[in-house]
GROMACS .gro file of C-alpha atoms in nm:
model
  144
    1MET     CA    1   9.295   7.805   9.065
    2ALA     CA    2   9.064   8.007   9.100
    3SER     CA    3   9.104   8.259   9.442
    4PHE     CA    4   8.834   8.402   9.636
    5ALA     CA    5   8.775   8.603   9.931
    6LYS     CA    6   8.578   8.561  10.228
    7ILE     CA    7   8.445   8.872  10.337
    8GLY     CA    8   8.325   8.987  10.676
    9LEU     CA    9   8.190   9.287  10.839
   10ASN     CA   10   8.222   9.591  10.654
   11GLY     CA   11   8.365   9.413  10.348
   12LYS     CA   12   8.678   9.321  10.502
   13VAL     CA   13   8.900   8.998  10.396
   14ILE     CA   14   8.930   8.723  10.673
   15GLU     CA   15   9.039   8.469  10.431
   16VAL     CA   16   9.180   8.374  10.094
   17GLN     CA   17   9.066   8.045   9.940
   18SER     CA   18   9.194   7.856   9.639
   19VAL     CA   19   8.924   7.667   9.436
   20VAL     CA   20   9.012   7.403   9.149
   21ASN     CA   21   8.900   7.599   8.806
   22GLU     CA   22   8.710   7.291   8.696
   23VAL     CA   23   8.440   7.313   9.018
   24LEU     CA   24   8.376   7.674   8.887
   25HIS     CA   25   8.255   7.523   8.511
   26ASP     CA   26   7.874   7.538   8.419
   27ALA     CA   27   7.729   7.272   8.192
   28ASN     CA   28   7.894   7.454   7.881
   29GLY     CA   29   8.226   7.442   8.014
   30ILE     CA   30   8.221   7.841   8.114
   31GLU     CA   31   8.375   7.929   8.502
   32GLN     CA   32   8.090   8.108   8.671
   33GLU     CA   33   8.140   8.282   9.015
   34SER     CA   34   7.846   8.189   9.153
   35ILE     CA   35   7.925   7.832   9.103
   36GLY     CA   36   8.256   7.890   9.327
   37ILE     CA   37   8.054   8.084   9.578
   38ASP     CA   38   7.815   7.817   9.615
   39PHE     CA   39   8.093   7.518   9.641
   40LEU     CA   40   8.267   7.762   9.927
   41THR     CA   41   7.915   7.801  10.137
   42LYS     CA   42   7.844   7.462  10.109
   43LEU     CA   43   8.218   7.357  10.200
   44THR     CA   44   8.276   7.611  10.499
   45GLY     CA   45   7.909   7.737  10.585
   46TRP     CA   46   7.996   8.111  10.498
   47ALA     CA   47   7.841   8.233  10.237
   48ILE     CA   48   7.966   8.601  10.166
   49TRP     CA   49   8.268   8.519   9.893
   50LYS     CA   50   8.399   8.726   9.603
   51GLN     CA   51   8.621   8.618   9.335
   52THR     CA   52   8.946   8.736   9.347
   53SER     CA   53   9.257   8.737   9.065
   54TYR     CA   54   9.616   8.652   9.189
   55ASN     CA   55   9.695   8.816   8.804
   56THR     CA   56   9.564   9.162   8.884
   57ASN     CA   57   9.745   9.440   9.056
   58ALA     CA   58   9.653   9.813   9.030
   59GLY     CA   59   9.381   9.745   8.783
   60VAL     CA   60   9.621   9.553   8.520
   61HIS     CA   61   9.609   9.198   8.471
   62SER     CA   62   9.967   9.071   8.437
   63PHE     CA   63   9.902   8.862   8.121
   64GLY     CA   64   9.696   9.105   7.933
   65LYS     CA   65   9.343   9.024   8.036
   66THR     CA   66   9.052   9.175   8.155
   67PRO     CA   67   9.147   9.292   8.507
   68PHE     CA   68   8.940   9.202   8.768
   69ARG     CA   69   8.845   9.376   9.077
   70LYS     CA   70   9.179   9.615   9.102
   71ASN     CA   71   9.361   9.423   9.320
   72HIS     CA   72   9.447   9.034   9.461
   73ALA     CA   73   9.233   9.051   9.783
   74GLY     CA   74   9.453   8.957  10.086
   75ILE     CA   75   9.364   8.937  10.470
   76GLY     CA   76   9.302   9.299  10.592
   77TYR     CA   77   9.157   9.409  10.223
   78THR     CA   78   8.851   9.568  10.225
   79TYR     CA   79   8.664   9.458   9.935
   80ASP     CA   80   8.423   9.799   9.787
   81GLU     CA   81   8.088   9.691   9.634
   82ASP     CA   82   8.061  10.054   9.503
   83ARG     CA   83   8.373  10.042   9.310
   84ASP     CA   84   8.366   9.648   9.285
   85ALA     CA   85   8.734   9.648   9.400
   86PHE     CA   86   8.977   9.529   9.631
   87ILE     CA   87   9.149   9.771   9.839
   88PRO     CA   88   9.458   9.735  10.086
   89PRO     CA   89   9.483   9.876  10.413
   90LYS     CA   90   9.575  10.222  10.448
   91PRO     CA   91   9.910  10.255  10.555
   92PHE     CA   92   9.943  10.644  10.655
   93GLN     CA   93   9.642  10.859  10.739
   94SER     CA   94   9.789  11.130  10.497
   95TRP     CA   95   9.765  10.884  10.193
   96ILE     CA   96   9.503  10.902   9.952
   97LEU     CA   97   9.355  10.641   9.732
   98ASN     CA   98   9.411  10.631   9.374
   99GLU     CA   99   9.048  10.557   9.206
  100THR     CA  100   9.209  10.403   8.889
  101THR     CA  101   9.426  10.173   9.077
  102CYS     CA  102   9.230  10.151   9.395
  103LEU     CA  103   9.584  10.180   9.607
  104TRP     CA  104   9.687  10.407   9.829
  105GLU     CA  105   9.931  10.690   9.746
  106SER     CA  106  10.159  10.925   9.983
  107PRO     CA  107  10.031  11.297   9.894
  108MET     CA  108  10.418  11.354   9.804
  109PRO     CA  109  10.563  11.136   9.513
  110TYR     CA  110  10.843  10.862   9.616
  111PRO     CA  111  11.143  11.082   9.535
  112ILE     CA  112  11.390  10.981   9.193
  113THR     CA  113  11.740  11.064   9.306
  114ASN     CA  114  12.134  10.992   9.219
  115ILE     CA  115  12.292  10.675   9.269
  116LYS     CA  116  12.445  10.794   9.608
  117ASN     CA  117  12.299  10.542   9.857
  118LYS     CA  118  12.296  10.257   9.595
  119ILE     CA  119  11.962  10.032   9.622
  120SER     CA  120  11.907   9.778   9.322
  121ASP     CA  121  11.573   9.665   9.244
  122TYR     CA  122  11.482   9.328   9.030
  123ASN     CA  123  11.528   9.511   8.703
  124GLY     CA  124  11.876   9.648   8.742
  125SER     CA  125  11.739   9.964   8.835
  126VAL     CA  126  11.952  10.212   9.106
  127ASN     CA  127  11.757  10.411   9.341
  128ASP     CA  128  11.835  10.539   9.701
  129LEU     CA  129  11.567  10.405   9.963
  130TYR     CA  130  11.316  10.641  10.113
  131ASN     CA  131  11.092  10.586  10.425
  132TRP     CA  132  10.792  10.763  10.457
  133ASN     CA  133  10.750  11.014  10.746
  134GLU     CA  134  10.392  11.065  10.827
  135SER     CA  135  10.506  11.363  11.141
  136THR     CA  136  10.651  11.562  10.859
  137LEU     CA  137  10.436  11.428  10.514
  138THR     CA  138  10.798  11.365  10.357
  139TRP     CA  139  11.001  11.082  10.247
  140ASP     CA  140  11.339  11.013  10.463
  141ILE     CA  141  11.645  10.836  10.329
  142VAL     CA  142  11.727  10.580  10.452
  143GLU     CA  143  12.139  10.537  10.539
  144VAL     CA  144  12.235  10.180  10.397
   0.00000   0.00000   0.00000
């Protein structure tokens, strides 16, 4: 399945639709974004769509293929035409856009700590859990 983001005012993503890959094929069997846009325009009456890849995050394709528009679009994301990228909503005023990944980063890196407040991630790593504190511009430990 191919994914397409419906683009509204100021580049805001207002919807994401899936289209069967075969719909995008040209006469030579090659997928063309423009064919998917034409299909969705006829179907919905909305003309501004951009293809997005479910397998692309932070500028990396999960299967080693060419990354597509930095991140998979989501409702509330912004399509930046100059970067040709989907950028998620800014979580905090102090956070800075990483131009390589088109993801927001805190001005202070996430702490790497000891095993005191064990939170195990899906890889089995054990880390403390922190929440960003915008008023102090620091990471506050979450007591568990």
